[in-house]
């Protein structure tokens, strides 16, 4: 994406997003963000008085961007039509496989952020929790609405997704495929639990 034509604030945010996600929040200094976004220090600090302010905006931006992709990726696989079906939950494995294959994949920005700055940047951990809460809500939409254990199963599936993300981040393409296989097995078990066999 060519960001050169964007307003200064958006250029800074897009640049920070890519650098924070690729290299880490602590490893990315403000001077580098300023240089790569092509703004002056005065302009930068007018929009973001501190690095903490930028980190919070980065997390908000990442949340909106990732959730839009997540919902779209599920939709491209027919999630809306298949919602509530026994196999709908398995779409999560296909969606994660798509993300893990992206050359810029560096794990979950929110898990990474909490590990890096969760205790030092006010609002970071809260944003991570909200991100995960919304992810669970989307996953719950794949499960039968009448299931009394719908939210518990969605929470379990989300935990499996997070585990797969961390495992994929730790290795190469082979480990990422292993993470997807593990996730698929978990999702199959959860799907079965959401559609108990009728009594005979």
Short mmCIF file of C-alpha atoms in Angstrom, two decimals:
data_model
loop_
_atom_site.label_atom_id
_atom_site.label_comp_id
_atom_site.label_asym_id
_atom_site.label_seq_id
_atom_site.Cartn_x
_atom_site.Cartn_y
_atom_site.Cartn_z
CA UNK A 1 0.00 0.00 0.00
CA UNK A 2 1.34 3.41 -0.99
CA UNK A 3 0.81 5.66 2.01
CA UNK A 4 2.58 8.74 0.63
CA UNK A 5 -0.69 10.46 -0.28
CA UNK A 6 -2.29 9.90 3.12
CA UNK A 7 -2.65 12.69 5.70
CA UNK A 8 0.26 12.87 8.15
CA UNK A 9 -1.59 11.21 11.05
CA UNK A 10 -2.60 8.23 8.94
CA UNK A 11 0.91 7.90 7.49
CA UNK A 12 2.34 7.78 11.00
CA UNK A 13 -0.21 5.21 12.12
CA UNK A 14 0.25 2.95 9.09
CA UNK A 15 4.02 3.14 9.45
CA UNK A 16 3.88 2.39 13.17
CA UNK A 17 1.50 -0.49 12.54
CA UNK A 18 3.86 -2.20 10.11
CA UNK A 19 6.97 -1.59 12.22
CA UNK A 20 5.43 -2.51 15.58
CA UNK A 21 3.97 -5.70 14.14
CA UNK A 22 7.09 -6.77 12.25
CA UNK A 23 9.82 -5.78 14.71
CA UNK A 24 8.09 -5.28 18.04
CA UNK A 25 6.96 -2.25 20.00
CA UNK A 26 10.02 -1.90 22.23
CA UNK A 27 12.44 -2.44 19.35
CA UNK A 28 10.84 0.32 17.26
CA UNK A 29 11.87 3.80 18.28
CA UNK A 30 9.90 6.95 17.62
CA UNK A 31 12.71 8.37 15.46
CA UNK A 32 12.36 5.43 13.08
CA UNK A 33 8.60 5.88 12.84
CA UNK A 34 9.11 9.59 12.12
CA UNK A 35 11.75 8.91 9.45
CA UNK A 36 9.82 6.18 7.66
CA UNK A 37 6.51 8.03 7.74
CA UNK A 38 8.15 11.15 6.28
CA UNK A 39 6.93 13.63 8.88
CA UNK A 40 8.71 16.08 11.15
CA UNK A 41 9.04 15.60 14.89
CA UNK A 42 6.74 18.57 15.43
CA UNK A 43 4.07 16.94 13.26
CA UNK A 44 4.49 13.60 14.96
CA UNK A 45 4.13 14.96 18.49
CA UNK A 46 1.18 17.11 17.48
CA UNK A 47 -0.71 13.91 16.64
CA UNK A 48 0.84 11.56 19.21
CA UNK A 49 2.16 13.30 22.35
CA UNK A 50 3.91 10.12 23.51
CA UNK A 51 4.86 6.65 22.31
CA UNK A 52 2.22 5.22 24.64
CA UNK A 53 -0.43 7.22 22.78
CA UNK A 54 0.86 5.77 19.51
CA UNK A 55 0.82 2.23 20.92
CA UNK A 56 -2.81 2.59 21.99
CA UNK A 57 -3.76 3.93 18.56
CA UNK A 58 -1.81 1.11 16.91
CA UNK A 59 -3.78 -1.47 18.90
CA UNK A 60 -7.10 0.17 18.01
CA UNK A 61 -6.08 0.27 14.34
CA UNK A 62 -4.85 -3.32 14.39
CA UNK A 63 -8.07 -4.48 16.02
CA UNK A 64 -10.26 -2.90 13.34
CA UNK A 65 -8.02 -4.13 10.55
CA UNK A 66 -7.66 -7.72 11.80
CA UNK A 67 -11.32 -8.17 12.71
CA UNK A 68 -12.38 -6.92 9.27
CA UNK A 69 -10.04 -9.45 7.67
CA UNK A 70 -11.20 -12.25 10.00
CA UNK A 71 -14.89 -11.70 9.29
CA UNK A 72 -14.20 -11.39 5.56
CA UNK A 73 -12.05 -14.53 5.48
CA UNK A 74 -14.83 -16.50 7.18
CA UNK A 75 -17.39 -14.99 4.83
CA UNK A 76 -15.37 -15.98 1.76
CA UNK A 77 -15.64 -19.56 2.97
CA UNK A 78 -19.41 -19.41 3.37
CA UNK A 79 -19.58 -18.83 7.13
CA UNK A 80 -22.88 -16.95 6.91
CA UNK A 81 -24.57 -19.77 5.00
CA UNK A 82 -23.04 -22.51 7.14
CA UNK A 83 -23.47 -20.89 10.56
CA UNK A 84 -24.79 -23.46 13.01
CA UNK A 85 -23.80 -26.43 10.84
CA UNK A 86 -21.55 -29.07 12.35
CA UNK A 87 -18.68 -28.16 10.03
CA UNK A 88 -18.88 -24.36 10.34
CA UNK A 89 -16.40 -24.25 13.23
CA UNK A 90 -13.79 -26.01 11.06
CA UNK A 91 -13.64 -22.93 8.85
CA UNK A 92 -11.45 -21.39 11.55
CA UNK A 93 -8.63 -23.78 10.65
CA UNK A 94 -8.79 -22.75 6.98
CA UNK A 95 -8.81 -19.07 7.93
CA UNK A 96 -5.81 -19.47 10.21
CA UNK A 97 -3.95 -21.42 7.50
CA UNK A 98 -4.49 -18.46 5.17
CA UNK A 99 -3.07 -16.05 7.74
CA UNK A 100 -0.12 -18.23 8.71
CA UNK A 101 0.90 -18.42 5.03
CA UNK A 102 1.13 -14.63 4.79
CA UNK A 103 4.82 -13.63 4.55
CA UNK A 104 4.28 -10.83 7.08
CA UNK A 105 2.68 -13.11 9.69
CA UNK A 106 4.31 -12.45 13.09
CA UNK A 107 1.70 -13.88 15.42
CA UNK A 108 -1.08 -12.06 17.24
CA UNK A 109 -0.30 -8.37 17.70
CA UNK A 110 -2.29 -8.37 20.94
CA UNK A 111 -0.57 -11.34 22.52
CA UNK A 112 2.74 -9.80 21.47
CA UNK A 113 1.80 -6.39 22.85
CA UNK A 114 0.71 -7.74 26.23
CA UNK A 115 3.99 -9.67 26.49
CA UNK A 116 5.98 -6.56 25.60
CA UNK A 117 4.17 -3.63 27.19
CA UNK A 118 1.01 -4.94 28.84
CA UNK A 119 2.09 -3.82 32.27
CA UNK A 120 3.65 -0.52 31.25
CA UNK A 121 1.32 1.01 28.67
CA UNK A 122 -2.00 1.98 30.20
CA UNK A 123 -4.89 0.51 28.25
CA UNK A 124 -2.86 -2.05 26.30
CA UNK A 125 -4.05 -5.12 28.21
CA UNK A 126 -7.64 -3.87 28.18
CA UNK A 127 -7.51 -3.48 24.40
CA UNK A 128 -6.13 -7.00 24.06
CA UNK A 129 -8.95 -8.41 26.18
CA UNK A 130 -11.56 -6.54 24.13
CA UNK A 131 -10.00 -7.84 20.91
CA UNK A 132 -10.20 -11.42 22.15
CA UNK A 133 -13.75 -10.90 23.41
CA UNK A 134 -14.89 -9.77 19.97
CA UNK A 135 -13.08 -12.69 18.34
CA UNK A 136 -15.01 -15.06 20.62
CA UNK A 137 -18.28 -13.40 19.60
CA UNK A 138 -17.52 -13.97 15.91
CA UNK A 139 -16.64 -17.60 16.63
CA UNK A 140 -19.86 -18.05 18.62
CA UNK A 141 -21.72 -17.00 15.48
CA UNK A 142 -20.50 -20.20 13.81
CA UNK A 143 -22.17 -22.37 16.45
CA UNK A 144 -25.84 -23.32 16.86
CA UNK A 145 -27.69 -20.42 18.44
CA UNK A 146 -29.78 -22.76 20.57
CA UNK A 147 -26.80 -24.56 22.11
CA UNK A 148 -26.66 -23.92 25.88
CA UNK A 149 -22.87 -24.29 25.77
CA UNK A 150 -22.40 -21.98 22.80
CA UNK A 151 -20.20 -19.40 24.54
CA UNK A 152 -18.17 -22.01 26.41
CA UNK A 153 -17.45 -23.82 23.14
CA UNK A 154 -16.57 -20.52 21.43
CA UNK A 155 -14.17 -19.70 24.27
CA UNK A 156 -12.54 -23.12 23.88
CA UNK A 157 -12.24 -22.67 20.12
CA UNK A 158 -10.71 -19.21 20.61
CA UNK A 159 -8.19 -20.66 23.03
CA UNK A 160 -7.31 -23.24 20.39
CA UNK A 161 -6.91 -20.50 17.79
CA UNK A 162 -4.58 -18.55 20.08
CA UNK A 163 -2.55 -21.67 20.78
CA UNK A 164 -2.21 -22.36 17.06
CA UNK A 165 -1.12 -18.76 16.46
CA UNK A 166 1.63 -18.99 19.08
CA UNK A 167 2.80 -22.37 17.80
CA UNK A 168 2.92 -21.14 14.20
CA UNK A 169 4.85 -18.05 15.28
CA UNK A 170 7.50 -20.20 16.97
CA UNK A 171 8.60 -22.10 13.88
CA UNK A 172 8.66 -22.55 10.14
CA UNK A 173 6.03 -23.54 7.58
CA UNK A 174 6.10 -27.14 8.78
CA UNK A 175 5.31 -26.12 12.36
CA UNK A 176 2.56 -23.84 11.10
CA UNK A 177 0.99 -26.79 9.27
CA UNK A 178 1.27 -28.85 12.45
CA UNK A 179 -0.46 -26.06 14.37
CA UNK A 180 -3.31 -26.11 11.84
CA UNK A 181 -3.64 -29.89 12.12
CA UNK A 182 -3.78 -29.62 15.93
CA UNK A 183 -6.38 -26.86 15.70
CA UNK A 184 -8.48 -28.83 13.24
CA UNK A 185 -8.61 -31.82 15.59
CA UNK A 186 -9.69 -29.60 18.47
CA UNK A 187 -12.35 -27.92 16.36
CA UNK A 188 -13.70 -31.28 15.23
CA UNK A 189 -14.14 -32.29 18.86
CA UNK A 190 -15.83 -28.99 19.72
CA UNK A 191 -18.08 -29.24 16.66
CA UNK A 192 -19.15 -32.70 17.78
CA UNK A 193 -19.88 -31.35 21.25
CA UNK A 194 -22.04 -28.61 19.76
CA UNK A 195 -24.11 -31.15 17.80
CA UNK A 196 -24.74 -34.05 20.21
CA UNK A 197 -26.20 -37.16 18.64
CA UNK A 198 -29.94 -37.52 18.99
CA UNK A 199 -31.00 -40.09 21.62
CA UNK A 200 -32.04 -43.48 20.27
#
